[in-house]
Coordinates of N, CA, C and O in Angstrom, one line a residue:
X1 N 2.8 -7.7 7.7 CA 4.4 -7.1 7.5 C 4.6 -6.4 6.2 O 4.2 -7.0 5.0
X2 N 4.6 -5.2 6.1 CA 5.1 -4.3 5.1 C 6.8 -4.0 5.2 O 7.5 -4.8 6.1
X3 N 6.5 -4.1 3.2 CA 8.3 -4.6 3.0 C 8.9 -2.9 2.5 O 8.2 -2.1 2.3
X4 N 9.6 -2.5 2.6 CA 10.6 -2.0 2.5 C 10.5 -1.6 1.3 O 10.8 -1.9 0.4
X5 N 9.9 0.0 0.7 CA 10.3 0.3 -0.8 C 11.4 0.4 -1.0 O 12.7 1.2 0.0
X6 N 11.2 1.0 -1.9 CA 13.1 1.5 -2.9 C 13.1 2.4 -2.7 O 11.9 3.2 -3.6
X7 N 14.2 3.0 -3.2 CA 14.9 4.5 -4.0 C 15.8 4.8 -5.3 O 16.2 3.6 -5.4
X8 N 16.1 5.4 -5.2 CA 16.9 5.6 -6.4 C 18.0 5.0 -5.9 O 19.4 4.8 -6.8
X9 N 17.8 5.5 -4.1 CA 20.4 4.9 -4.5 C 20.4 3.5 -3.2 O 21.0 2.9 -3.1
X10 N 18.7 2.4 -2.9 CA 18.2 1.0 -2.7 C 18.1 -0.1 -4.1 O 17.4 0.4 -4.2
X11 N 18.9 -1.1 -3.2 CA 17.3 -2.1 -4.6 C 17.5 -2.8 -3.3 O 18.0 -3.2 -1.8
X12 N 16.6 -4.4 -3.9 CA 16.3 -5.5 -2.6 C 16.7 -6.1 -3.1 O 18.0 -6.3 -3.5
X13 N 17.3 -7.6 -1.9 CA 18.4 -8.3 -1.7 C 17.8 -9.1 -1.1 O 17.4 -8.8 0.2
X14 N 18.5 -11.0 -1.5 CA 17.3 -11.6 -1.3 C 17.9 -12.2 0.1 O 19.5 -12.8 1.1
X15 N 17.9 -12.7 2.1 CA 19.3 -13.1 2.9 C 19.9 -13.9 3.1 O 20.4 -14.3 3.2
X16 N 18.2 -14.9 2.1 CA 18.9 -17.0 2.5 C 19.6 -16.7 1.2 O 20.8 -17.2 1.6
X17 N 19.3 -15.9 -0.3 CA 20.7 -17.3 -1.7 C 20.8 -15.9 -2.2 O 21.9 -15.7 -2.9
X18 N 21.1 -14.2 -1.4 CA 21.6 -13.5 -2.3 C 21.0 -12.7 -3.3 O 21.2 -12.1 -4.0
X19 N 20.1 -13.5 -4.1 CA 18.9 -12.7 -4.9 C 18.5 -10.9 -5.1 O 18.4 -10.4 -3.5
X20 N 19.0 -10.6 -6.2 CA 19.4 -9.2 -6.2 C 17.8 -8.5 -7.2 O 18.2 -7.1 -7.5
X21 N 17.9 -9.4 -8.3 CA 17.0 -9.4 -9.5 C 15.6 -9.4 -9.7 O 15.0 -9.4 -10.4
X22 N 15.5 -10.7 -9.5 CA 13.7 -11.3 -9.5 C 12.7 -12.2 -7.6 O 13.5 -12.0 -7.0
X23 N 11.9 -10.5 -8.1 CA 11.3 -11.3 -6.6 C 9.4 -11.5 -7.7 O 9.1 -9.9 -8.3
X24 N 8.9 -11.4 -6.8 CA 7.4 -11.8 -6.6 C 7.4 -10.3 -5.9 O 6.8 -10.5 -3.9
X25 N 6.3 -9.7 -5.9 CA 5.8 -8.2 -5.3 C 4.3 -8.6 -5.2 O 4.0 -8.2 -5.6
X26 N 3.5 -8.5 -3.7 CA 2.0 -8.5 -3.7 C 2.0 -7.2 -3.4 O 2.9 -6.7 -2.2
X27 N 1.8 -5.7 -3.3 CA 1.3 -4.6 -3.3 C -0.2 -4.3 -3.8 O -0.5 -4.9 -4.6
X28 N -0.7 -2.8 -2.8 CA -1.6 -2.2 -3.0 C -1.8 -1.4 -3.7 O -0.9 -0.2 -3.0
X29 N -1.8 -0.2 -5.0 CA -2.0 1.1 -4.8 C -3.6 1.9 -5.6 O -4.7 0.8 -5.8
X30 N -3.0 2.5 -4.7 CA -4.8 3.3 -5.3 C -4.1 4.2 -5.9 O -3.1 4.8 -6.1
X31 N -4.7 4.2 -7.3 CA -4.1 6.0 -8.2 C -5.4 5.7 -8.9 O -6.6 6.1 -8.8
X32 N -4.9 7.3 -9.4 CA -5.6 8.2 -10.5 C -5.5 8.3 -12.1 O -4.6 8.9 -11.7
X33 N -5.9 7.7 -12.9 CA -5.6 8.0 -14.0 C -6.4 8.9 -15.0 O -8.2 8.4 -14.8
X34 N -5.9 9.0 -16.6 CA -6.4 9.8 -17.0 C -6.7 8.6 -18.5 O -6.0 8.8 -18.5
X35 N -8.2 8.5 -18.7 CA -8.3 7.4 -20.1 C -8.6 8.0 -20.7 O -9.0 9.3 -21.1
X36 N -7.8 8.1 -22.4 CA -8.5 8.9 -23.8 C -8.5 7.9 -24.4 O -8.3 6.4 -25.0
X37 N -10.3 7.9 -24.2 CA -10.4 6.8 -24.8 C -10.6 7.2 -27.3 O -11.5 8.8 -27.8
X38 N -10.5 6.7 -27.9 CA -10.8 6.5 -29.1 C -11.8 6.3 -30.4 O -13.8 6.3 -29.1
X39 N -12.4 6.8 -30.5 CA -13.3 6.8 -30.9 C -14.3 5.1 -31.6 O -16.4 5.4 -31.6
X40 N -13.3 4.6 -31.3 CA -14.0 2.8 -31.4 C -14.1 2.2 -30.0 O -14.8 1.3 -29.8
X41 N -14.1 3.2 -29.0 CA -13.8 2.9 -27.4 C -13.5 2.3 -26.8 O -12.6 1.9 -25.5
X42 N -11.5 2.3 -28.0 CA -10.6 1.5 -27.4 C -9.6 2.8 -26.2 O -10.1 3.6 -26.6
X43 N -10.1 2.3 -25.0 CA -8.9 3.0 -24.1 C -7.3 3.6 -24.3 O -7.0 1.6 -24.2
X44 N -6.7 4.2 -23.9 CA -4.8 3.8 -23.8 C -5.0 5.2 -21.8 O -5.5 6.2 -22.3
X45 N -4.2 4.8 -21.3 CA -3.8 5.5 -19.5 C -3.3 6.2 -20.1 O -1.3 6.3 -21.1
X46 N -3.3 7.4 -20.1 CA -2.0 9.1 -20.2 C -1.6 9.1 -19.2 O -0.7 10.2 -19.6
X47 N -2.5 8.8 -18.4 CA -1.2 10.0 -17.3 C -1.7 8.7 -16.0 O -2.8 8.4 -16.1
X48 N -0.4 8.8 -15.2 CA -1.2 7.6 -14.2 C -1.2 9.2 -12.8 O 0.6 9.4 -12.2
X49 N -0.9 9.2 -11.6 CA -1.0 9.6 -10.5 C -1.1 8.5 -9.7 O -1.9 8.1 -8.9
X50 N -0.7 8.0 -8.8 CA 0.4 7.9 -7.4 C -0.7 7.8 -6.4 O 0.3 9.2 -5.5
X51 N -1.7 7.5 -5.2 CA -2.0 8.3 -4.5 C -0.6 7.8 -3.0 O -1.3 8.7 -2.7
X52 N -1.6 6.0 -3.4 CA -0.7 5.1 -2.6 C -0.6 4.6 -2.7 O -0.7 3.3 -3.9
X53 N 0.6 4.2 -2.5 CA 1.1 2.6 -2.5 C 1.2 1.5 -1.6 O 2.4 2.4 -0.4
X54 N 1.5 0.8 -0.8 CA 1.8 -0.2 0.0 C 2.4 -1.6 -0.2 O 1.8 -2.3 -1.4
X55 N 3.3 -1.9 0.0 CA 3.9 -3.1 -0.6 C 3.7 -4.4 0.3 O 4.8 -4.2 2.2
X56 N 3.6 -4.9 -0.4 CA 2.4 -6.3 0.9 C 3.7 -7.2 1.4 O 3.8 -8.2 2.5
X57 N 4.2 -7.3 0.4 CA 5.3 -8.6 0.5 C 6.3 -9.0 -0.9 O 6.2 -8.5 -1.7
X58 N 7.0 -10.2 -0.7 CA 7.9 -10.1 -2.2 C 8.6 -12.0 -1.2 O 8.9 -11.7 0.1
X59 N 8.2 -12.1 -2.5 CA 8.9 -13.6 -2.5 C 9.9 -13.9 -3.4 O 10.0 -13.7 -4.6
X60 N 11.1 -13.6 -3.0 CA 12.2 -14.3 -4.2 C 11.9 -15.0 -4.6 O 11.6 -16.7 -5.0
X61 N 12.3 -15.7 -6.2 CA 11.6 -16.3 -7.5 C 13.1 -17.0 -7.0 O 13.0 -18.2 -8.1
X62 N 14.5 -16.2 -7.2 CA 15.4 -18.2 -6.5 C 15.8 -19.0 -5.8 O 15.1 -20.1 -5.9
X63 N 14.9 -19.0 -5.1 CA 14.8 -20.0 -3.2 C 13.7 -19.9 -2.9 O 13.3 -20.5 -2.3
X64 N 12.5 -19.3 -2.9 CA 11.0 -19.0 -2.7 C 10.8 -18.8 -1.4 O 9.7 -18.9 -1.0
X65 N 12.2 -17.7 -1.4 CA 12.2 -17.1 0.9 C 10.9 -15.9 0.5 O 10.5 -15.1 0.1
X66 N 10.3 -16.3 1.4 CA 8.6 -14.6 1.6 C 9.2 -13.9 3.1 O 9.5 -14.7 4.3
X67 N 8.9 -12.5 2.9 CA 10.0 -11.9 3.2 C 11.1 -12.2 4.0 O 11.4 -11.1 5.1
X68 N 11.8 -12.3 3.1 CA 13.2 -12.5 3.1 C 14.5 -11.3 3.3 O 14.9 -11.6 2.4
X69 N 13.4 -10.0 2.8 CA 14.1 -9.5 1.4 C 14.9 -8.3 2.3 O 13.9 -7.6 3.6
X70 N 16.0 -7.8 1.9 CA 16.1 -6.5 2.6 C 16.8 -5.3 1.5 O 16.8 -5.9 0.9
X71 N 16.8 -4.0 2.4 CA 17.6 -3.1 1.1 C 19.0 -3.1 1.8 O 19.3 -2.6 2.6
X72 N 19.3 -2.8 0.0 CA 21.0 -2.8 0.2 C 21.3 -1.8 -1.1 O 20.5 -1.4 -1.7
X73 N 22.3 -0.8 -1.1 CA 22.4 0.3 -1.8 C 22.9 -0.6 -2.9 O 23.6 -1.0 -3.6
X74 N 22.4 0.1 -3.9 CA 22.2 -0.2 -5.4 C 23.7 0.7 -5.5 O 25.1 1.4 -4.9
X75 N 25.3 -0.6 -6.6 CA 26.0 -0.2 -7.3 C 26.3 1.4 -7.3 O 25.4 1.4 -8.2
X76 N 26.9 2.0 -6.7 CA 27.7 4.0 -8.0 C 26.3 4.7 -7.0 O 26.3 6.1 -7.4
X77 N 25.4 4.6 -6.4 CA 24.7 5.3 -5.5 C 26.0 5.9 -4.4 O 26.8 5.3 -3.6
X78 N 25.5 7.6 -4.9 CA 26.3 8.1 -3.4 C 26.3 7.5 -1.8 O 24.9 7.4 -1.2
X79 N 26.9 7.6 -1.7 CA 26.9 7.3 0.4 C 26.8 5.5 0.2 O 27.3 4.5 0.5
X80 N 26.9 4.3 -1.1 CA 27.5 3.0 -1.2 C 28.7 3.5 -0.4 O 30.0 3.6 -2.1
X81 N 29.0 1.7 0.3 CA 30.7 1.1 0.2 C 30.8 0.5 -0.8 O 29.6 -0.6 -1.4
X82 N 31.7 0.7 -0.6 CA 32.1 -0.2 -1.7 C 32.9 -2.2 -1.7 O 33.2 -1.6 0.0
X83 N 33.1 -3.0 -1.8 CA 33.6 -4.2 -0.8 C 34.6 -3.7 -0.4 O 35.2 -4.6 1.1
X84 N 35.4 -2.7 -0.8 CA 37.5 -2.9 -0.1 C 36.5 -1.8 1.2 O 38.4 -1.8 2.0
X85 N 35.8 -1.5 1.0 CA 35.6 -0.2 2.3 C 35.0 -0.6 3.1 O 34.7 -0.6 4.3
X86 N 33.9 -2.3 2.7 CA 33.5 -2.7 4.1 C 34.4 -3.8 4.3 O 34.4 -3.9 5.9
X87 N 35.8 -3.7 4.4 CA 36.8 -4.4 5.5 C 37.3 -6.0 4.8 O 37.5 -6.3 6.2

């Protein structure tokens, strides 16, 4: 089961304990990187292009729940409801 990716307007929340800040994420990414090597042979990644990425699972660091994560609106995000608007 894949987990929905985050956006600028959303964040993850554990449905069991309410955690919003600590998660272990297992993901698969396919990237192209531009490496710059100095004369001693040390490398540094100067550019990274993500070609594809899949989030395979998210585990809550607080309660250890696996795949119990939902997307919720970030505070201040356009279209986000405040607690008073929720009812």
